[in-house]
Coordinates of C-alpha atoms in Angstrom, one line a residue:
E110 CA -14.4 259.1 -115.9
S111 CA -17.2 258.3 -113.5
A112 CA -19.7 260.1 -115.8
F113 CA -18.3 258.1 -118.8
S114 CA -18.6 254.8 -116.9
M115 CA -22.2 255.6 -115.9
F116 CA -23.0 256.4 -119.5
L117 CA -21.5 253.0 -120.7
G118 CA -23.5 251.2 -118.0
G119 CA -26.8 252.8 -119.0
C120 CA -26.1 252.0 -122.7
S121 CA -25.4 248.3 -121.8
C122 CA -28.6 248.0 -119.7
F123 CA -30.6 249.6 -122.5
C124 CA -29.1 247.2 -125.1
A125 CA -29.7 244.2 -122.8
A126 CA -33.4 245.2 -122.3
G127 CA -33.8 245.7 -126.0
A128 CA -32.2 242.3 -126.7
L129 CA -34.4 240.6 -124.1
R130 CA -37.5 242.3 -125.6
V131 CA -36.6 241.2 -129.1
G132 CA -35.9 237.6 -127.9
M133 CA -39.2 237.4 -126.1
Q134 CA -41.0 238.6 -129.2
R135 CA -39.3 236.0 -131.2
L136 CA -40.2 233.3 -128.7
H137 CA -43.8 234.5 -128.7
R138 CA -43.9 234.4 -132.4
R139 CA -42.6 230.9 -132.5
G140 CA -45.1 229.8 -129.8
L141 CA -42.5 228.6 -127.3
L142 CA -43.9 230.8 -124.5
E143 CA -47.3 229.1 -124.8
A144 CA -45.7 225.6 -124.8
P145 CA -46.4 224.8 -121.1
R146 CA -50.0 225.7 -121.5
R147 CA -50.4 223.7 -124.7
R148 CA -48.6 220.8 -123.2
C149 CA -51.0 220.8 -120.2
K150 CA -53.9 220.9 -122.7
S151 CA -52.5 218.0 -124.7
V152 CA -52.0 215.9 -121.5
S153 CA -55.6 216.5 -120.5
V154 CA -56.7 215.5 -124.0
L155 CA -54.7 212.4 -123.8
R156 CA -56.1 211.5 -120.4
E157 CA -59.6 212.0 -121.7
R158 CA -58.9 209.8 -124.7
R159 CA -57.5 207.1 -122.5
R160 CA -60.5 207.3 -120.2
V161 CA -62.9 206.9 -123.2
A162 CA -60.8 204.1 -124.6
T163 CA -60.8 202.3 -121.2
Q164 CA -64.6 202.6 -121.0
L165 CA -64.9 201.2 -124.6
Q166 CA -62.7 198.3 -123.7
M167 CA -64.7 197.6 -120.5
A168 CA -67.9 197.7 -122.5
A169 CA -66.5 195.4 -125.2
A170 CA -65.2 193.0 -122.5
G171 CA -68.7 193.0 -120.8
A172 CA -70.3 192.3 -124.2
S173 CA -68.0 189.5 -124.9
A174 CA -68.5 188.0 -121.4
A175 CA -72.3 188.2 -121.9
Q176 CA -71.9 186.6 -125.3
S177 CA -69.7 183.9 -123.8
A178 CA -72.3 183.3 -121.0
W179 CA -75.1 182.9 -123.5
T180 CA -73.0 180.7 -125.7
A181 CA -72.3 178.4 -122.7
A182 CA -75.9 178.3 -121.6
A183 CA -77.1 177.6 -125.2
G184 CA -74.5 174.9 -125.5
L185 CA -75.5 173.2 -122.3
M186 CA -79.2 173.2 -123.2
A187 CA -78.4 171.8 -126.7
C188 CA -76.3 169.0 -125.3
V189 CA -79.1 168.1 -122.8
A190 CA -81.8 168.1 -125.6
A191 CA -79.6 166.0 -127.9
G192 CA -78.9 163.5 -125.1
V193 CA -82.6 163.1 -124.3
Q194 CA -83.5 162.7 -128.0
L195 CA -80.8 160.1 -128.6
E196 CA -81.9 158.2 -125.6
S197 CA -85.5 158.1 -126.7
R198 CA -84.7 157.1 -130.3
S199 CA -81.8 154.8 -130.1
K200 CA -81.5 151.4 -128.4
A201 CA -77.8 151.7 -128.0
A202 CA -78.1 155.2 -126.5
K203 CA -80.6 153.8 -123.9
Q204 CA -77.8 151.6 -122.5
V205 CA -75.6 154.7 -122.0
G206 CA -78.3 157.1 -120.7
A207 CA -79.2 160.7 -121.4
S208 CA -76.9 162.0 -118.6
S209 CA -73.8 160.2 -120.1
L210 CA -74.7 161.4 -123.6
A211 CA -75.1 165.0 -122.4
Y212 CA -71.8 164.8 -120.6
V213 CA -69.9 163.4 -123.6
L214 CA -71.5 165.9 -126.0
A215 CA -70.6 168.8 -123.8
M216 CA -67.1 167.6 -123.3
V217 CA -66.5 167.2 -127.0
S218 CA -68.0 170.6 -127.7
S219 CA -65.9 172.2 -125.1
N220 CA -62.6 170.6 -126.3
L221 CA -63.5 171.6 -129.9
K222 CA -64.0 175.1 -128.6
L223 CA -67.6 175.2 -129.7
I224 CA -68.6 176.3 -126.2
P225 CA -66.3 177.9 -123.6
A226 CA -64.5 175.6 -121.2
A227 CA -64.9 178.2 -118.3
S228 CA -67.9 180.5 -117.9
P229 CA -69.9 182.1 -115.1
V230 CA -72.8 179.9 -116.2
Y231 CA -70.9 176.8 -114.9
D232 CA -70.3 178.5 -111.6
A233 CA -74.0 179.3 -111.4
V234 CA -74.9 175.7 -112.1
W235 CA -72.7 174.5 -109.2
T236 CA -73.8 177.2 -106.7
V237 CA -77.5 177.6 -107.6
L238 CA -78.9 174.8 -109.7
V239 CA -77.2 171.9 -107.8
P240 CA -78.6 172.7 -104.4
L241 CA -82.0 173.4 -106.0
A242 CA -81.9 170.0 -107.7
I243 CA -81.0 168.2 -104.5
C244 CA -83.9 169.9 -102.7
S245 CA -86.3 168.8 -105.5
L246 CA -84.9 165.3 -105.3
L247 CA -85.6 165.0 -101.6
L248 CA -89.0 166.8 -101.7
R249 CA -90.3 164.4 -104.3
A250 CA -89.8 161.4 -102.0
D251 CA -92.5 160.3 -99.4
F252 CA -92.0 159.6 -95.8
S253 CA -91.6 155.9 -96.2
T254 CA -88.8 156.4 -98.7
V255 CA -86.9 158.6 -96.3
R256 CA -87.4 156.2 -93.4
L257 CA -86.1 153.2 -95.4
A258 CA -83.2 155.1 -96.8
L259 CA -81.8 155.9 -93.4
R260 CA -81.8 152.1 -92.5
R261 CA -79.4 151.1 -95.3
K262 CA -76.3 149.9 -93.3
S263 CA -74.9 148.2 -96.4
F264 CA -74.6 151.5 -98.2
F265 CA -72.5 153.1 -95.4
V266 CA -70.3 150.0 -95.4
A267 CA -69.8 150.5 -99.1
F268 CA -68.9 154.1 -98.6
L269 CA -66.3 153.2 -95.9
M270 CA -64.8 150.6 -98.3
A271 CA -64.7 153.3 -101.0
A272 CA -62.8 155.7 -98.7
L273 CA -60.4 152.9 -97.8
G274 CA -59.9 152.1 -101.5
T275 CA -58.9 155.8 -102.0
I276 CA -56.3 155.6 -99.3
L277 CA -54.8 152.4 -100.7
G278 CA -54.9 153.9 -104.2
A279 CA -52.9 156.9 -103.0
F280 CA -50.2 154.7 -101.6
L281 CA -50.1 152.7 -104.8
A282 CA -49.8 155.8 -106.9
A283 CA -47.0 157.1 -104.6
A284 CA -45.1 153.9 -105.3
C285 CA -45.6 154.0 -109.0
V286 CA -45.3 157.7 -110.1
P287 CA -41.8 159.2 -110.2
L288 CA -42.3 162.5 -108.5
R289 CA -39.9 164.3 -106.2
S290 CA -40.2 163.5 -102.6
D291 CA -41.1 167.0 -101.5
T292 CA -43.9 167.1 -104.1
L293 CA -45.1 163.5 -103.8
W294 CA -46.5 163.6 -100.3
R295 CA -48.3 166.9 -101.0
I296 CA -50.0 165.5 -104.2
A297 CA -50.9 162.3 -102.2
A298 CA -52.5 164.4 -99.5
V299 CA -54.7 166.5 -101.8
F300 CA -55.9 163.7 -104.0
T301 CA -56.7 161.5 -101.0
A302 CA -58.8 164.4 -99.6
T303 CA -60.7 165.1 -102.8
Y304 CA -61.4 161.5 -103.6
I305 CA -63.0 161.0 -100.1
G306 CA -64.6 164.4 -99.8
G307 CA -64.7 167.0 -102.6
T308 CA -63.1 170.1 -104.1
V309 CA -63.5 172.0 -100.8
N310 CA -61.2 169.4 -99.1
Y311 CA -58.8 169.6 -102.0
M312 CA -58.3 173.3 -101.5
A313 CA -58.2 173.1 -97.7
T314 CA -55.5 170.3 -97.9
A315 CA -53.5 172.2 -100.6
A316 CA -53.4 175.2 -98.3
Y317 CA -52.3 173.2 -95.3
V318 CA -49.5 171.3 -97.1
E319 CA -48.5 174.5 -99.1
L320 CA -48.9 173.0 -102.5
P321 CA -47.5 175.3 -105.3
S322 CA -50.1 177.2 -107.4
D323 CA -49.1 175.5 -110.6
L324 CA -49.6 172.1 -109.2
I325 CA -53.0 173.2 -107.7
S326 CA -54.2 174.2 -111.1
S327 CA -52.9 171.1 -112.9
G328 CA -54.3 168.8 -110.1
L329 CA -57.8 170.4 -110.5
A330 CA -57.7 170.0 -114.3
S331 CA -56.7 166.3 -113.9
D332 CA -59.4 165.8 -111.3
L333 CA -62.2 167.2 -113.4
V334 CA -61.3 165.1 -116.5
L335 CA -60.9 161.9 -114.6
M336 CA -63.9 162.4 -112.4
G337 CA -66.1 163.1 -115.4
A338 CA -64.9 160.0 -117.3
Y339 CA -65.4 157.9 -114.1
F340 CA -68.9 159.2 -113.7
G341 CA -69.7 158.3 -117.3
I342 CA -68.6 154.7 -116.6
L343 CA -70.7 154.6 -113.4
L344 CA -73.7 155.9 -115.3
S345 CA -73.3 153.3 -118.0
L346 CA -73.1 150.6 -115.3
A347 CA -76.2 151.9 -113.6
N348 CA -78.1 151.9 -116.9
R349 CA -77.1 148.3 -117.5
I350 CA -78.3 147.3 -114.1
N351 CA -81.7 149.0 -114.8
L352 CA -82.0 147.3 -118.2
Q353 CA -81.4 143.9 -116.6
R354 CA -83.9 144.6 -113.9
R355 CA -86.5 145.6 -116.5
K356 CA -86.0 142.4 -118.4
E357 CA -86.5 140.4 -115.3
Q358 CA -89.7 142.1 -114.3
D359 CA -93.0 141.0 -115.7
V360 CA -94.4 143.3 -118.4
E361 CA -97.8 143.2 -116.9
A362 CA -96.6 144.8 -113.7
R363 CA -95.9 148.1 -115.3
P364 CA -99.5 149.4 -115.7
E365 CA -100.1 148.5 -112.0
Q366 CA -97.3 150.8 -111.0
T367 CA -98.7 153.7 -112.9
K368 CA -102.3 153.4 -111.6
P369 CA -101.9 155.1 -108.3
H370 CA -100.3 158.2 -110.0
A371 CA -103.1 158.3 -112.6
K372 CA -105.7 158.2 -109.9
A373 CA -104.0 160.9 -107.9
G374 CA -104.4 163.2 -110.9
V375 CA -100.6 163.8 -111.5
N376 CA -99.9 166.3 -114.2
A377 CA -96.2 167.0 -114.0
L378 CA -96.4 169.6 -116.8
D379 CA -98.9 171.8 -115.0
A380 CA -97.4 175.2 -114.6
T381 CA -99.1 175.7 -111.2
F382 CA -97.4 172.6 -109.7
L383 CA -94.1 173.4 -111.4
A384 CA -94.1 176.9 -110.0
A385 CA -95.0 175.5 -106.5
A386 CA -92.2 173.0 -106.7
L387 CA -89.6 175.6 -107.7
G388 CA -90.9 178.0 -105.0
V389 CA -90.7 175.4 -102.2
S390 CA -87.2 174.2 -103.3
S391 CA -85.9 177.8 -103.5
F392 CA -87.3 178.7 -100.1
V393 CA -85.6 175.7 -98.6
C394 CA -82.3 176.7 -100.2
V395 CA -82.7 180.2 -98.7
L396 CA -83.3 178.8 -95.2
A397 CA -80.3 176.4 -95.6
E398 CA -78.1 179.3 -96.7
Q399 CA -79.1 181.4 -93.7
V400 CA -78.5 178.5 -91.3
A401 CA -75.1 177.7 -92.8
M402 CA -74.1 181.4 -92.5
R403 CA -75.2 181.5 -88.9
L404 CA -73.1 178.3 -88.2
N405 CA -70.1 179.9 -90.1
A406 CA -69.8 176.6 -92.0
G407 CA -68.3 175.8 -95.4
S408 CA -70.0 175.4 -98.7
G409 CA -70.3 171.6 -98.2
T410 CA -72.6 172.2 -95.2
L411 CA -75.2 173.9 -97.3
V412 CA -76.2 170.7 -99.0
L413 CA -76.4 168.9 -95.7
V414 CA -78.5 171.6 -94.0
A415 CA -80.8 171.7 -97.1
S416 CA -81.2 168.0 -97.0
L417 CA -82.2 168.0 -93.3
L418 CA -84.7 170.8 -94.0
C419 CA -86.1 168.8 -96.9
V420 CA -86.6 165.7 -94.7
G421 CA -88.4 167.8 -92.2
V422 CA -90.7 169.3 -94.9
T423 CA -91.4 165.9 -96.3
C424 CA -92.4 164.6 -92.9
L425 CA -94.7 167.5 -92.3
T426 CA -96.4 167.3 -95.6
E427 CA -96.9 163.5 -95.1
L428 CA -98.6 164.1 -91.8
W429 CA -100.7 166.9 -93.3
S430 CA -101.8 164.7 -96.1
R431 CA -102.9 162.0 -93.6
Y432 CA -105.1 164.3 -91.7
A433 CA -106.4 166.2 -94.8
A434 CA -107.1 163.4 -97.4
Q435 CA -108.3 165.8 -100.0
S436 CA -104.8 167.4 -100.3
R437 CA -103.1 164.1 -101.2
A438 CA -103.8 164.5 -104.9
A439 CA -102.3 168.0 -105.0
L440 CA -99.3 166.7 -102.9
N441 CA -98.7 163.9 -105.4
S442 CA -98.8 166.4 -108.2
V443 CA -96.3 168.7 -106.6
R444 CA -94.0 165.7 -106.0
A445 CA -94.3 164.8 -109.6
A446 CA -93.4 168.4 -110.5
H447 CA -90.3 168.1 -108.2
G448 CA -89.3 165.1 -110.2
V449 CA -89.5 167.0 -113.5
V450 CA -87.5 169.9 -112.0
S451 CA -84.8 167.7 -110.6
D452 CA -84.4 165.6 -113.7
V453 CA -83.9 168.7 -115.9
L454 CA -81.5 170.4 -113.5
L455 CA -79.4 167.2 -113.1
L456 CA -79.1 166.8 -116.9
V457 CA -77.8 170.4 -117.1
F458 CA -75.4 169.6 -114.2
F459 CA -73.9 166.6 -116.0
A460 CA -73.6 168.6 -119.2
C461 CA -71.8 171.4 -117.2
L462 CA -69.5 168.7 -115.8
G463 CA -68.6 167.6 -119.3
A464 CA -68.0 171.2 -120.5
S465 CA -65.6 171.8 -117.6
S466 CA -63.5 168.8 -118.6
N467 CA -60.8 170.5 -120.5
I468 CA -58.4 167.9 -121.9
T469 CA -56.2 170.5 -123.4
A470 CA -55.5 172.0 -120.0
V471 CA -54.6 168.5 -118.7
M472 CA -52.1 167.9 -121.6
R473 CA -50.4 171.2 -120.8
S474 CA -50.1 170.5 -117.1
S475 CA -47.9 168.0 -115.4
V476 CA -48.3 164.5 -116.8
F477 CA -47.2 162.9 -113.6
V478 CA -49.9 164.6 -111.6
F479 CA -52.5 163.2 -114.1
L480 CA -50.9 159.7 -113.7
F481 CA -51.0 160.0 -109.9
A482 CA -54.7 160.8 -110.0
L483 CA -55.5 158.1 -112.5
I484 CA -53.7 155.4 -110.4
T485 CA -55.4 156.6 -107.3
L486 CA -58.8 156.3 -109.0
V487 CA -58.1 152.9 -110.4
G488 CA -56.9 151.6 -107.0
H489 CA -60.1 153.0 -105.5
A490 CA -62.3 151.2 -108.0
A491 CA -60.4 147.9 -107.8
F492 CA -60.4 147.7 -104.1
L493 CA -64.1 148.6 -103.9
M494 CA -65.1 145.9 -106.4
A495 CA -63.1 143.3 -104.5
A496 CA -64.7 144.4 -101.2
A497 CA -68.2 144.3 -102.7
R498 CA -67.7 140.7 -103.8
V499 CA -66.4 139.6 -100.5
L500 CA -69.0 141.4 -98.4
R501 CA -71.8 140.8 -101.0
L502 CA -72.8 144.4 -101.3
P503 CA -75.6 145.4 -103.7
P504 CA -74.1 146.7 -107.0
R505 CA -76.2 149.8 -107.2
E506 CA -75.2 150.8 -103.6
V507 CA -71.6 150.3 -104.5
I508 CA -72.0 152.5 -107.6
I509 CA -73.6 155.4 -105.6
A510 CA -71.2 155.0 -102.7
S511 CA -68.2 155.2 -105.0
N512 CA -69.7 158.4 -106.5
A513 CA -70.2 159.8 -103.1
S514 CA -66.6 159.2 -102.3
I515 CA -65.1 160.5 -105.5
G516 CA -67.5 163.4 -106.3
G517 CA -69.3 164.2 -103.1
S518 CA -72.9 164.3 -102.0
S519 CA -74.2 166.4 -104.9
T520 CA -73.0 164.2 -107.7
A521 CA -74.0 161.0 -105.9
A522 CA -77.5 162.2 -105.2
G523 CA -77.8 163.3 -108.8
M524 CA -76.7 160.0 -110.2
A525 CA -79.0 158.1 -107.9
A526 CA -81.9 160.2 -109.1
V527 CA -81.0 159.9 -112.8
A528 CA -80.7 156.1 -112.4
G529 CA -84.2 156.0 -110.8
W530 CA -82.9 154.9 -107.4
D531 CA -84.7 157.4 -105.2
D532 CA -84.2 155.3 -102.1
L533 CA -80.4 155.9 -102.4
V534 CA -80.6 159.7 -102.6
A535 CA -80.7 160.3 -98.8
P536 CA -77.9 157.9 -98.0
A537 CA -75.8 159.4 -100.8
I538 CA -76.2 162.9 -99.3
V539 CA -75.5 161.7 -95.7
S540 CA -72.4 159.7 -96.7
G541 CA -71.1 162.5 -98.9
S542 CA -71.5 165.0 -96.2
F543 CA -69.7 162.7 -93.8
G544 CA -66.9 162.5 -96.4
Y545 CA -66.6 166.3 -96.4
A546 CA -66.1 166.2 -92.7
I547 CA -63.3 163.6 -92.5
A548 CA -61.6 164.0 -95.9
T549 CA -59.2 166.8 -95.0
F550 CA -57.9 165.1 -91.9
I551 CA -57.4 161.8 -93.7
G552 CA -55.6 163.5 -96.6
I553 CA -53.2 165.3 -94.2
F554 CA -52.6 162.0 -92.4
V555 CA -51.7 160.2 -95.6
G556 CA -49.5 163.0 -96.7
H557 CA -47.5 162.9 -93.4
M558 CA -47.2 159.1 -93.8
L559 CA -45.5 159.6 -97.1
R560 CA -43.5 162.7 -96.1
P561 CA -39.7 162.0 -96.1
K562 CA -38.1 162.4 -92.7

């Protein structure tokens, strides 16, 4: 029995081994044994395909971004050129001005989606071209202009009245707009801050009062559209003032004003002087950036530091020209080149401001936020006009002071230069920088005044 059981066990083992061998051969023929290796190979192939597809998508995105950047740049230049041509050929366009025309054309093109509403080109205009334009503005002035500008007490009174008008406008908007109490005081705080200082104060105040992100974006969109439209109105008023002054002036006095420049040998289109003007302005911007970084200050300080450096350079060059009389002609030529550079850059800036005014984004955002900003702006303008009449402030100083309060030092200096009011460039920068310093605190104070207890 034991031998027979051993025989049966051997036979079963032999049969099991044979069956296993036959099964393995069948699996091998079907390819199932190689399946793990083939799956690993297919996974690696899929990963390679995904990597290549990702690289192609990144390349396509880079190409589309570059195309969008060139489209934005070409659109801005086209709007600037069209504004200048319309101003030179049409009497009605002269009353509006090339800057306002460039702004309107860019805004219409942006909302019709002919040019992008957001582009890295616009960021470069704000961060690079605007400080360069302000430096060129200040460097084209002489020492007497800077000295007289710092003595304008009426301008700083107008700026204080503009800031007070913003505060009263915020209280008026809080009484008119039906917003929730927990949102109302936050909106009042951020718009008070931005209409006394600038976007930097808007973001700082929004972070302090913990404004929701959707309201931050809708508030910025409303601010851009209203600020651009308000600047267009101010530019139109400035051009009307200039036209009235030209009519009052004697026609025979114009050649006498151009004689000193002709004797000095001014050639604003000379490449040498243009290159010198750009080089000096760029060097001043580099120094201002280094000083601002050492001081660990915000972006609004860059304009102030650059302005102070430009005033110092202007004084040094004026002293140099007094002791070296033969260099006065070259100095006047460089100043004229600074004027050309600043005029072109400021036209591009106003076109960029128009392209950034996306009305579609405002319509999609909260309507009550837009109404709040609108009422605040109307209250600011109404109070400032009334205060100007009572205090008998000069109209052109009121216009630039209002711009310095609503838009900041950069836009105010640009508007003063575009209007031909070079004596108001330095006060605009000083008052706008002062607004940057106090706007956040005033905005927080107004917000806490309206906060429910």
